[in-house]
Structures are given as C-alpha cells and as structure tokens.
Coordinates of C-alpha atoms and ligand atoms in Angstrom, one line a residue:
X29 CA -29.9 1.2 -7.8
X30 CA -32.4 -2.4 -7.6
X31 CA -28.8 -4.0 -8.2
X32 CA -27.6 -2.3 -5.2
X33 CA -30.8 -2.5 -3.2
X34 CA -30.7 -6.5 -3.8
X35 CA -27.3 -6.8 -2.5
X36 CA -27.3 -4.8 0.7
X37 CA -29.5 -7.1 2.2
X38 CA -28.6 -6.9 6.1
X39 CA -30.2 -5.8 8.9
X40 CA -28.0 -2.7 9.4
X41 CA -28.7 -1.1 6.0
X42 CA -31.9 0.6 5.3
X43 CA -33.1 3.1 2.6
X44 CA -35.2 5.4 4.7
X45 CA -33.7 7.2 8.0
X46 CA -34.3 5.5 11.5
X47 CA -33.3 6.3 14.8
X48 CA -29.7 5.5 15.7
X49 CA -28.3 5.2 12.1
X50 CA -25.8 7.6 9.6
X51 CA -26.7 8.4 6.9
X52 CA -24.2 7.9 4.2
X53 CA -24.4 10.5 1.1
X54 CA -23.1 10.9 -2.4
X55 CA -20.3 13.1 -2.8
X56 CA -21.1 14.1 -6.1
X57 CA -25.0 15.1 -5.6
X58 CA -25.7 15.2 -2.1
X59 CA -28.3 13.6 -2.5
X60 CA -28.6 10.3 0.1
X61 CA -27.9 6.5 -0.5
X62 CA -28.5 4.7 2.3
X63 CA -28.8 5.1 6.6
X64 CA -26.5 2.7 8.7
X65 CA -27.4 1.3 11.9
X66 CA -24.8 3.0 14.4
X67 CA -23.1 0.3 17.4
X68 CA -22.2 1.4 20.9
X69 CA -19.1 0.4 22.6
X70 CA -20.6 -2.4 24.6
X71 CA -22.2 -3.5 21.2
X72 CA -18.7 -3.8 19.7
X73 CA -17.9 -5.6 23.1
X74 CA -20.5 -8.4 22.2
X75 CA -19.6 -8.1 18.8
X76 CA -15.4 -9.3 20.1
X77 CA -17.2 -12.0 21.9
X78 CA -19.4 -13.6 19.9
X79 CA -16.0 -13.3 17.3
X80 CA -14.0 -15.3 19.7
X81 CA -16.2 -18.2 19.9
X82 CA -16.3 -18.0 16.0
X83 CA -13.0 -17.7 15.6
X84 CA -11.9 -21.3 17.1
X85 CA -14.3 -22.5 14.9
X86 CA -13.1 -21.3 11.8
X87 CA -9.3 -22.1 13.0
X88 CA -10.0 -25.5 13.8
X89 CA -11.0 -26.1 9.6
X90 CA -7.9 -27.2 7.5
X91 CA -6.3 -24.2 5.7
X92 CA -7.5 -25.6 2.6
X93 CA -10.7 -25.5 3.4
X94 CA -9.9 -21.7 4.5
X95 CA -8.7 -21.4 1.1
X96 CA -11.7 -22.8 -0.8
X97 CA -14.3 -20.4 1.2
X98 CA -11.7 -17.5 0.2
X99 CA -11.8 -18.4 -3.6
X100 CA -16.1 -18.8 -3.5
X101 CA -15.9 -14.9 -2.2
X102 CA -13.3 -13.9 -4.5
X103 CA -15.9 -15.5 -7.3
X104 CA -18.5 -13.5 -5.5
X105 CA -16.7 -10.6 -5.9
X106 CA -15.9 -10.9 -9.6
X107 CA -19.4 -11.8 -10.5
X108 CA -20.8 -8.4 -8.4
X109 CA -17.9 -6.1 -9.7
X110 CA -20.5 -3.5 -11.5
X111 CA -22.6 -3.2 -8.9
X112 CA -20.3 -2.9 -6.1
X113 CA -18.2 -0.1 -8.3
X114 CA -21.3 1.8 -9.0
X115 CA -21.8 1.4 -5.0
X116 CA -18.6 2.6 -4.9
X117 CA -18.7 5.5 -7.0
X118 CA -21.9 6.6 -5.1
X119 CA -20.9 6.7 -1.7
X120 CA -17.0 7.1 -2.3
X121 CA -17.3 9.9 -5.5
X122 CA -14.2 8.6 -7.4
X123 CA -14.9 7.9 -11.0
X124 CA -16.7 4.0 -12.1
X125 CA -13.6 3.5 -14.1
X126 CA -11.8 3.7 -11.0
X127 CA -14.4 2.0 -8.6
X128 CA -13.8 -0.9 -11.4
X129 CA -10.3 -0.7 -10.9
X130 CA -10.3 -1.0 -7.3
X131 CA -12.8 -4.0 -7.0
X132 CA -10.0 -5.7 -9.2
X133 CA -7.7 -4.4 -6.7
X134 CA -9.5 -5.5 -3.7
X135 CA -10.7 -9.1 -5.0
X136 CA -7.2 -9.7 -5.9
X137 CA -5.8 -9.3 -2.2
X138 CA -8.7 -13.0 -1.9
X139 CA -7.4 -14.7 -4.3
X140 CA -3.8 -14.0 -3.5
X141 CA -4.4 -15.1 0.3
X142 CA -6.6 -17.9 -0.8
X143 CA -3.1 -19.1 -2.3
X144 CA -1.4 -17.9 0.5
X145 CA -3.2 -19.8 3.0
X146 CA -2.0 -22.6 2.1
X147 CA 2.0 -21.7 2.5
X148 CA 2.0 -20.6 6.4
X149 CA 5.0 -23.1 6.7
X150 CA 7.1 -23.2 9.9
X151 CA 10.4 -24.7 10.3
X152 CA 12.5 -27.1 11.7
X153 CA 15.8 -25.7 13.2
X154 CA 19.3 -27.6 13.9
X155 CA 18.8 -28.6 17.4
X156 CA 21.7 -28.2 19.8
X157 CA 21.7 -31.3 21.5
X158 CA 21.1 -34.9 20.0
X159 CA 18.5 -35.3 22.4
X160 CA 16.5 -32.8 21.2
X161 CA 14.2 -31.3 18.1
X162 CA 13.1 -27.8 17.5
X163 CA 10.4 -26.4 15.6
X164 CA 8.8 -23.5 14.7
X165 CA 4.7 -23.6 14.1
X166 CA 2.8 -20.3 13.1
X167 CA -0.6 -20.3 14.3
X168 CA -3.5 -17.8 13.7
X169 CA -3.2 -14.8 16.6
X170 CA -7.0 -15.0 17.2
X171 CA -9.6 -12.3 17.2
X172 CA -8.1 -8.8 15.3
X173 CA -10.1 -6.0 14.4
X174 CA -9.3 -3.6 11.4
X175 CA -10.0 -0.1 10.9
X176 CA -10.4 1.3 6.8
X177 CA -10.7 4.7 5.5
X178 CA -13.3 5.8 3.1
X179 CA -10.5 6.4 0.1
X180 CA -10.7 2.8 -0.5
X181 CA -13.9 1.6 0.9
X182 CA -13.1 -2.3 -0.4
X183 CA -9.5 -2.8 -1.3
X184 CA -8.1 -1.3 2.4
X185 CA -10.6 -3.7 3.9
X186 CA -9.6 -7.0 1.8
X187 CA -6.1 -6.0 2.0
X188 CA -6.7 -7.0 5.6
X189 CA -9.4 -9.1 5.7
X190 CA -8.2 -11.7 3.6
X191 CA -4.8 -12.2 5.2
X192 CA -6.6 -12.6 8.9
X193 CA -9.0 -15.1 7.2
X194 CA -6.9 -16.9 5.3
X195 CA -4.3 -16.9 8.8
X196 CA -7.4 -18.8 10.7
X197 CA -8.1 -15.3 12.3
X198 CA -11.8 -13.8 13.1
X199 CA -11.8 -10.1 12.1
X200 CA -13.7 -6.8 13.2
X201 CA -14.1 -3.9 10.5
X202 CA -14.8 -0.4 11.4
X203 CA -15.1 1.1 7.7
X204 CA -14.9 4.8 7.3
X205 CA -18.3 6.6 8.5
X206 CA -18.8 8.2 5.2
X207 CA -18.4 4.5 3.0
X208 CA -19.9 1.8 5.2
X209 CA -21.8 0.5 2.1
X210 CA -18.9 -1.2 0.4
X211 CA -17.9 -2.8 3.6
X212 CA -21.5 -4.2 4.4
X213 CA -21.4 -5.5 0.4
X214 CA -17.9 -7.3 1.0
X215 CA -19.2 -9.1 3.9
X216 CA -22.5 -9.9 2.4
X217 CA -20.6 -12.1 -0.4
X218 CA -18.0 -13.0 1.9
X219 CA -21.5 -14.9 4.2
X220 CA -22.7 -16.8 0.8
X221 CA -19.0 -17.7 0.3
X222 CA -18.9 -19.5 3.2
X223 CA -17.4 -17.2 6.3
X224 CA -18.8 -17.2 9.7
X225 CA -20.9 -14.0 10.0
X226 CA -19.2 -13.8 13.4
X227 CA -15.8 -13.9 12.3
X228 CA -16.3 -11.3 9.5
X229 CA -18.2 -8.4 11.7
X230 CA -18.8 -4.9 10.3
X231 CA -19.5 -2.4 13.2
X232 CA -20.1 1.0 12.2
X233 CA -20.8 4.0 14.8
X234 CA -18.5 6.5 16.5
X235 CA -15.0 5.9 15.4
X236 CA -13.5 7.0 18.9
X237 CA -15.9 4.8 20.4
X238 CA -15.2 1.8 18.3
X239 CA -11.3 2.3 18.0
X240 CA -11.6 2.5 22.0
X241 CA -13.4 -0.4 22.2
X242 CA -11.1 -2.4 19.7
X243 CA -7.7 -1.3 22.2
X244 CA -9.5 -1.9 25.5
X245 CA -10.7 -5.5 24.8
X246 CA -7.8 -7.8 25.7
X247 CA -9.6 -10.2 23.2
X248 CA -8.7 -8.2 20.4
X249 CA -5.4 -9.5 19.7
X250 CA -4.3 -7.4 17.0
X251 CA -5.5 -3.8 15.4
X252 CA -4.9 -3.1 11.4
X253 CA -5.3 0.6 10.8
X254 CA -5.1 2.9 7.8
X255 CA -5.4 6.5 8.0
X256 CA -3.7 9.5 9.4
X257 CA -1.0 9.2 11.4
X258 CA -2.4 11.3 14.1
X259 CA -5.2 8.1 15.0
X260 CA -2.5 6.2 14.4
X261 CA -0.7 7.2 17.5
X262 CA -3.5 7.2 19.4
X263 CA -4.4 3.5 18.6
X264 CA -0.6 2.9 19.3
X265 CA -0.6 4.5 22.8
X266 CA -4.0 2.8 23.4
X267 CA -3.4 -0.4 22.3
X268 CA 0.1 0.0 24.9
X269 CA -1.7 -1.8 28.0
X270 CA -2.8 -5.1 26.1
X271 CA 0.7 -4.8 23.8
X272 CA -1.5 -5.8 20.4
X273 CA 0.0 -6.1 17.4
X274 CA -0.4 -3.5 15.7
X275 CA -0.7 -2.7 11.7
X276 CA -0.3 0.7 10.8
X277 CA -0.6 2.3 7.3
X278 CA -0.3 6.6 7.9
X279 CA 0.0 9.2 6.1
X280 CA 2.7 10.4 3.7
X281 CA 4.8 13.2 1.6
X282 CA 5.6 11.5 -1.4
X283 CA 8.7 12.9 -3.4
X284 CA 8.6 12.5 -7.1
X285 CA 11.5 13.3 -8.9
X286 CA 12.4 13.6 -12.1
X287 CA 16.3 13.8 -13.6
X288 CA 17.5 15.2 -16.5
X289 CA 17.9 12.2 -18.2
X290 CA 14.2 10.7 -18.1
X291 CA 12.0 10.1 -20.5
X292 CA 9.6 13.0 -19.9
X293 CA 6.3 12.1 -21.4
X294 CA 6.5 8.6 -19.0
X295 CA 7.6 10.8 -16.3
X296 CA 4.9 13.2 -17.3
X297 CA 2.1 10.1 -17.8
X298 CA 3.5 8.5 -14.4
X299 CA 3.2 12.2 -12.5
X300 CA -0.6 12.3 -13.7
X301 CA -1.3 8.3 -12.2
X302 CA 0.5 9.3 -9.1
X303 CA -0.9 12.3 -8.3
X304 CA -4.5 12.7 -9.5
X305 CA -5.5 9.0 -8.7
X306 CA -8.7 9.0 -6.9
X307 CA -8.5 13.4 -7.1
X308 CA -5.1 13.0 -5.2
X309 CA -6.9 10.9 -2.3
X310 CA -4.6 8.5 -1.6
X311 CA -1.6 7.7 1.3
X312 CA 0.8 6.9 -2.0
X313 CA -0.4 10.2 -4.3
X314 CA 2.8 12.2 -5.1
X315 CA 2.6 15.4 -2.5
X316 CA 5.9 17.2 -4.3
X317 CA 7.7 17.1 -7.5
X318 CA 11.0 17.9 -7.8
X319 CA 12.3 18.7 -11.1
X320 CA 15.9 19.1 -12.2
X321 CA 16.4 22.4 -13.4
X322 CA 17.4 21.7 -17.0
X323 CA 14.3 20.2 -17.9
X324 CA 11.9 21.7 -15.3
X325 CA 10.4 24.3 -18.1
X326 CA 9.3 21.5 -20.5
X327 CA 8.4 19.0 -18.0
X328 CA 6.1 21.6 -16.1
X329 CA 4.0 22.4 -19.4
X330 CA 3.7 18.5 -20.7
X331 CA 2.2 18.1 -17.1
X332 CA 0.1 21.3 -16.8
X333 CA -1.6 20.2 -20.4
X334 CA -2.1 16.6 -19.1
X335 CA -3.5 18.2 -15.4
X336 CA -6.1 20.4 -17.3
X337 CA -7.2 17.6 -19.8
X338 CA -8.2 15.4 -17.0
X339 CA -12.3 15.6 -16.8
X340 CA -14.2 16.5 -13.8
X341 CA -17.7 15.3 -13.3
X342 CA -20.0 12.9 -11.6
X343 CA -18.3 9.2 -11.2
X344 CA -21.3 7.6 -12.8
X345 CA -21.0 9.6 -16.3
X346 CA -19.4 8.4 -19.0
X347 CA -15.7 10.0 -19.5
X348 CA -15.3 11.0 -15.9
X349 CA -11.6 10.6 -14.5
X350 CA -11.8 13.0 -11.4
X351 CA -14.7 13.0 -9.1
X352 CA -15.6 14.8 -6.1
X353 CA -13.3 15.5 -2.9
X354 CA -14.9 13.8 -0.1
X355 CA -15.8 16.8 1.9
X356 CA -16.0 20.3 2.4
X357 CA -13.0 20.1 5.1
X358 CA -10.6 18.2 2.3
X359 CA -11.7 21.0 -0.2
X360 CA -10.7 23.3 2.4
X361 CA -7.2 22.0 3.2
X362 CA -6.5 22.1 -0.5
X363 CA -7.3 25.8 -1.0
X364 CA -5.5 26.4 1.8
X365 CA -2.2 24.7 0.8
X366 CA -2.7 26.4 -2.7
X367 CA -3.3 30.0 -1.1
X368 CA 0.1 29.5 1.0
X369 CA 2.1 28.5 -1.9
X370 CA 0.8 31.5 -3.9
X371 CA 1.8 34.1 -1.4
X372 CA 4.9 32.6 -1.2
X373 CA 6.0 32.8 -4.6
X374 CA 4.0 29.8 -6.5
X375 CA 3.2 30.1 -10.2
X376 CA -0.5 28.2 -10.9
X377 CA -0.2 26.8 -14.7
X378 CA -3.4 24.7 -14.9
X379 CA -6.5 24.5 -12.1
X380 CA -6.1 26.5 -8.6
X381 CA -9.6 27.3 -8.0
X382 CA -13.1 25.6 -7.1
X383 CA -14.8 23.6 -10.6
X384 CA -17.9 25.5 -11.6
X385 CA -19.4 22.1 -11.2
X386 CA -20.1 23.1 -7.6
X387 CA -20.3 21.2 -4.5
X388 CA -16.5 19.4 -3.9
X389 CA -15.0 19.4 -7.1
X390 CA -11.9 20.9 -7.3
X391 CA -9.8 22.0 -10.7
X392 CA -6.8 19.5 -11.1
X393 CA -3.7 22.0 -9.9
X394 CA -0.1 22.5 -10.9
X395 CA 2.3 25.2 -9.2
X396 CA 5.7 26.0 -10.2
X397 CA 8.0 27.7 -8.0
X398 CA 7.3 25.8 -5.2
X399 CA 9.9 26.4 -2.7
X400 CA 10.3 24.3 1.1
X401 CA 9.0 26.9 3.1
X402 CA 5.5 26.2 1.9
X403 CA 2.9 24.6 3.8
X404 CA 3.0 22.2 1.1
X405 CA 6.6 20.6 1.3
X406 CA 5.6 19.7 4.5
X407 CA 1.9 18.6 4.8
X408 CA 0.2 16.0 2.9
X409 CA -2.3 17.7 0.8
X410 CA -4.8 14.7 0.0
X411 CA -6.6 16.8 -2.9
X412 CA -5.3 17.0 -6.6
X413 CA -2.7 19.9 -6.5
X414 CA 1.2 19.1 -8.1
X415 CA 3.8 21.7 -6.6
X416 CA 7.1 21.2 -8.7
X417 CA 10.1 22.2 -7.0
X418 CA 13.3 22.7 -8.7
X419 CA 16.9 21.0 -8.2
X420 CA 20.2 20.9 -9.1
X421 CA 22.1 18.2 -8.0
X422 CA 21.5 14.6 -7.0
X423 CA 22.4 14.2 -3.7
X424 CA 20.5 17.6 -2.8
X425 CA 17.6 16.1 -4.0
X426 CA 17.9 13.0 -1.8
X427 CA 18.2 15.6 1.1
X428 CA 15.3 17.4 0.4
X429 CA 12.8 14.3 -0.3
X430 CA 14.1 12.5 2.8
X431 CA 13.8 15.8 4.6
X432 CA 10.3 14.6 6.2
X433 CA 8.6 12.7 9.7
X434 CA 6.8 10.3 6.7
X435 CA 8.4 7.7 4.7
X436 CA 5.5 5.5 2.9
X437 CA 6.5 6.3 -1.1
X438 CA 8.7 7.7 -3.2
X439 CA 9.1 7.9 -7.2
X440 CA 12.0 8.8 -9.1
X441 CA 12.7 9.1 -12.9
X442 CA 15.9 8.3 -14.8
X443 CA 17.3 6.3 -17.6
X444 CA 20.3 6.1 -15.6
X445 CA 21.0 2.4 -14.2
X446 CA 23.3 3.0 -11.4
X447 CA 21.3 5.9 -10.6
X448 CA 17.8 4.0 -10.2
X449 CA 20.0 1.9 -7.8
X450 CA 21.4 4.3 -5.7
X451 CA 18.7 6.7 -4.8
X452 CA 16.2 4.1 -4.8
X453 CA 18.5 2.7 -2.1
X454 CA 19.0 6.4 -0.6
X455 CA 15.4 6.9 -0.1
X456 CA 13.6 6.5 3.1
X457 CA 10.7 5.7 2.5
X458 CA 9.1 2.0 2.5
X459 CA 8.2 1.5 -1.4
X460 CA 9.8 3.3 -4.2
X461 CA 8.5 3.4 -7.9
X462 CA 11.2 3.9 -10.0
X463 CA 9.8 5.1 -13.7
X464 CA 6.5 4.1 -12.6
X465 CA 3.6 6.4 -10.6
X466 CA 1.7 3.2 -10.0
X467 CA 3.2 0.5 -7.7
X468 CA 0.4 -0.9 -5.5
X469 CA -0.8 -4.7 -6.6
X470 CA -1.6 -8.0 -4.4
X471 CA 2.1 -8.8 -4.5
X472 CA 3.9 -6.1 -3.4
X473 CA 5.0 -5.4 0.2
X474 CA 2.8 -2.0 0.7
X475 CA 3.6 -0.1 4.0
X476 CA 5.9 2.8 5.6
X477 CA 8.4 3.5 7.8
X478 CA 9.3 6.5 10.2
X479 CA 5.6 8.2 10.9
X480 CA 4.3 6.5 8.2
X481 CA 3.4 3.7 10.1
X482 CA 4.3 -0.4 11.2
X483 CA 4.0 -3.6 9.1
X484 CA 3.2 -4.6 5.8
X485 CA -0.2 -5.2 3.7
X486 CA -0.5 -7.8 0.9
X487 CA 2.8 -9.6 -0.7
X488 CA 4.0 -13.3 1.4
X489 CA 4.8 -11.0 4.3
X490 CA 0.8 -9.9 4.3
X491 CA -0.3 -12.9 6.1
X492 CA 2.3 -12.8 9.0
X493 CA 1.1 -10.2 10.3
X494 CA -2.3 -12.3 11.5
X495 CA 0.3 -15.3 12.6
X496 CA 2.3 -15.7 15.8
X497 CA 5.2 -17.8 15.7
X498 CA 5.7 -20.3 18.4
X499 CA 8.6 -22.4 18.7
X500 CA 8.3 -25.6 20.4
X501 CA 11.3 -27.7 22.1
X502 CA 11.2 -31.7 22.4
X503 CA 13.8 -33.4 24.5
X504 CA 13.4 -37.2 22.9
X505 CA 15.7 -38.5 25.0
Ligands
LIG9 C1 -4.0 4.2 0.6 O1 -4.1 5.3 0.1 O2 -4.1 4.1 1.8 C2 -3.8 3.0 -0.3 C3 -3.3 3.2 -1.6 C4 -3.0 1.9 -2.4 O3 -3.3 0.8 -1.9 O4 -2.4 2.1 -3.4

C-alpha cells in the first residue's frame, strides 16, 4: 500500500473521505482504497479548454519528439508494473496474475504508437492535369475525450490514449467510477514522461454528466467509448449535432464453436481463456458454445473439470485465477441468466451457485442443454457461466452464431483448413479466433460491427482514428 500511496500523488486522490469525492472500494473485501475528487460539467468544460490550448502545443512538436515522450511513459510503466497491478487488483478485483498481464497489455498499446507515431504518412496522388499536384496530409483532429470501463482500468485507457497522443491529439478520460485509481496512476507517469498535464486530463464524477459534457462541447472533436452498447447509442445520438467522430467498442455475444474434428483439449484450454478471463468480464469472453453433437459429451466434461479447477479467491493471494464480480448487480444478472436456463431445460455440471467465499464471488459455471430460447443465447452475461449448445451441421451453426444484433468476436475450432476459411469468412462478427480463445494484442485490429460498435483500437489502423485526412490541390501553373 506505501507503493501505491507514493504513486497516486495528485490532488484528486486522497486516503480519507472529503466532501464532493467517491469513494472507490475493493471488490474483494469491501473494505475502501481511496476517495476521488468528483468534477461538474462546467469543470469538464474548463477541463476541454484548458486541453485546447495544450493541444496546439503538443501538435506543433515533431512526431518524433511525440514518440520519445511516448517511449519515457512506456519505461514508466514497465518500471511501476507491480504496483500498478496490485492497484489494479484492489480496486478492479481480477486476480495479480492478471493485473500483470494487463499492464503488459496496456504498456504495449505505448510502445506500439510510440512506433506508430512516426508512420502517419500521407500521399501523393496522380494529378489530372499537368498543371497540377495533389496530396493528401493527415493531421491530428484536435481535442478528443475517451470514456473506459472498469473491466480494464489501464489497457482500455492506453488503447486510446496512446494513439491520440502519439496522432498530436490532447485527450479527456472519464474512467469507470468504480476504477479511477489506475487511470490517475497512468497519467501520473505519463506527466514525468513528458505529456502536458492539460492534454492528458482525468475527470472523474457523474458519467451522464461528463459523457454530456464531452458531446455538447463542439471542442471535443472526437469521443472513444467502450462499454455497453446501450451508452453507446446515447453518445452516438448525442454526439449527432457536432457530427464527432466517434469510437465505439459495445457489447457482445460471442459464439464459440467447436467441430468434430478439433483438437479438444486446445479447444477445451482455449474455451477456459475465453470465457473465464477476468470471471467472464470482458466485451470478447465467449457468451455460448456450440458443440457438434458427436463430440459434445466428451468436450462438455474436459471443460466442466477445467471450469471447477479454476481457484476463487482474493486477487492479491497467491494461486488466485478468478476474483470477484464487480458488483452485486453483475452477480445478479448472472444468477439470473443461470435460473432461466435451468427452467428451461439446462443441465449445471460444474459451479451454478454463489462461492461460500461470500461477497461477489461466483462459482465458475457450465450448462449443458442450453437451447436458443434462453435468456442466455441472447444476452451477454458478463459473469463466468459457459452454456454449451449442441449442433449438427455446419452451415446451421453459422446461422445460429450470426443469429445476433452484436458482432464484436467469434471463435471456432477445427483441424479442417478450408473450413477455418470458410466460416471464419461466414462469420459476422469483427475479429475471429480460429483455434485460439485469446486474440487481443497491440497489433491486432480490435473492434465490432453491427451493435457492437464503430472503428478500430490498436493495430496501424489505431491511430487513424485520432487523424483527419486533408487533401490539398496546387495548380503550379
Ligand atoms: C474489453 O472487454 O472491452 C476489452 C477486451 C480486450 O481488449 O481483450
């Protein structure tokens, strides 16, 4: 904790409660980390102004010099990756090995844009006329604001952050309510590294409030948002009278299926990443299984033994893989989704109920028998519950996973070429793992289509969504 005390040096963070702050509380105990000064709206007004000056400060410096400060807070990060994934673990609940893996996860979207920083090329296009030259510049779209969810309280905000940076943009953040901590740390080492605390502002307070403010503000040129896709058309319809640009990860139903012919204990392993990472918290986490009928039987037992392996506990203890849900209202949503399935024919092999560990931890689930007129084909569960449905045939399959409003990932399983071809093609859905449960790095196009959202996070793409093209035409005649 004096690791973590020393870091969150800032004005907004204190240890004891004062007037106007939230108070931000571990998942796993209850017990309190640290209170959070609270903005109003005409706070994150002057907040978007004092950004805007900022910002054609830091645009005017080369892009390598962009670059270098990028690289001295990716440093930053490395050298502080314990303390911020204990931070993590306390105020997010998932497990330190996890927390670990995501502070990899989130410095490796700087470093990536630190590189990428340099590579915003335009281009020179065959003019029409000999009298004439045409070029295309990209150039950084100004002051954007970013809203993260407390899943992942530093990777979702990197993911963004370092892209607008990098671009020559200033940026906003509005973490999640429940995780400001990691946010406030980020931009803490992002300061030593060099970034303008005015482009790099964390406002935390009423998320209505602040996402309001955000869409009003014709400074704002551009809103990154990930969480449900309910907000998400709200920021969308909002954000209509200034047309931003507009970033938007949602929600999802992830199919994962598995054919006959794969190899079942990688299937089984890559079911287990999928699903249970961060307790099933995550936009990507499998929502339903579909098993081919030959196999289901054998697949559903290698999974319900891995399921009830995983352990439960406090992040901070040693051996922990599955921490806390984050609330009592995701804890509720899961029993609910299991209760519907059951009294519809569901078959629990491993978990189903509350962990005698109290609080928000929930027994890792898996169903069998799940059929599509559960609550649970449709819905995106959050929480750690596996429904396997069974199939026959290959294009029925296809039907039934594309069968959805959501289209962010998909899996599939099969040792058959062709196959891995032509249902990865089939699927609609923006990313699709094929033989893997894990497919989120630096360099990978993440994003959605369909409800799932607009745009793409990290990969060369990443950083055009913080550029505006402009094309400029020179008669030399
Ligand atoms: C998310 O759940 O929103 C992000 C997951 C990931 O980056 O893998």
């Amino acid at each position: 904790m004096q690791a973590i005390q020393a870091l969150l040096q800032h004005p907004d963070i204190r240890f004891e409660p004062f007037s106007g702050s939230l108070t931000v509380d571990n998942p796993a105990t209850g017990d309190t980390v640290a209170y959070v000064r609270t903005v109003s709206a005409e706070g994150v007004h002057q907040a978007i102004a004092r950004a805007q000056t900022a910002q054609k400060r830091w645009a005017s410096k080369t892009a390598l010099e962009r670059a270098d400060i990028l690289w001295q807070w990716y440093h930053a990060v490395c050298g502080h990756k314990e303390t911020l994934a204990r931070l993590m673990t306390m105020e997010q609940g998932k497990s330190l090995n996890e927390s670990r893996g995501e502070i990899d996860y989130a410095a490796s979207f700087i470093r990536w844009f630190a590189e990428q920083s340099r590579r915003s090329d335009g281009d020179v296009l065959t003019p029409l006329k000999h009298t004439q030259r045409m070029l295309v510049v990209k150039q950084a779209i100004g002051v954007t604001a970013a809203i993260t969810p407390w899943n992942f309280p530093s990777a979702m905000i990197t993911r963004k952050a370092a892209p607008a940076l990098a671009a020559g943009c200033a940026m906003l953040v509005k973490p999640a309510s429940k995780t400001p901590l990691s946010a406030y740390a980020l931009a803490i080492l992002a300061y030593g590294a060099g970034v303008p605390q005015d482009a790099f502002a964390v406002v935390c307070g009423h998320a209505g409030h602040i996402a309001d403010a955000f869409a009003e503000n014709p400074v704002v040129r551009k809103i990154s948002f990930t969480g449900s896709t309910e907000v998400g058309r709200e920021i969308f319809r909002n954000s209509a009278q200034h047309i931003k640009k507009l970033s938007l990860e949602l929600g999802g139903n992830a199919p994962f299926i598995v054919f006959d012919d794969a190899d079942l204990d990688k299937a089984a392993e890559g079911l287990i990443a999928s699903k249970f990472r961060n307790s099933g918290q995550t936009c990507v986490c499998t929502n339903r299984v579909y098993v081919q009928a030959g196999i289901y039987q054998e697949f559903a037992q290698k999974v319900a033994e891995k399921a009830g392996s995983l352990k439960l506990g406090n992040g901070l203890e040693t051996g922990v893989q599955q921490g806390p849900l984050i609330d009592r209202k995701a804890l509720s949503k899961v029993e609910e989704h299991i209760a519907d399935a059951l009294a519809k024919g569901a078959v629990c092999l491993s978990g189903g109920k509350r962990s005698s560990l109290g609080g928000t931890f929930f027994e890792p689930t898996v169903l069998t028998e799940a059929n599509d007129d559960m609550a649970i084909a449709r819905e995106e569960t959050f929480g750690p519950v596996a429904p396997l449905f069974r199939f026959d045939t290959e294009a029925e399959v296809i039907a039934r996973a594309n069968h959805t409003e959501f289209g962010l990932a998909a899996y599939l399983f099969t040792r058959d070429t062709a196959r891995q071809w032509r249902v990865g093609e089939a699927l609609e859905y923006g990313m699709v793992g094929i033989n893997t449960g894990l497919i989120s790095n630096e360099a990978a196009p993440f994003g959605g289509i369909k409800a799932s959202g607009l745009g793409r996070e990290g990969s060369r793409y990443g950083i055009e969504e913080y550029l505006e093209m402009k094309y400029l035409c020179i008669d030399i005649a």
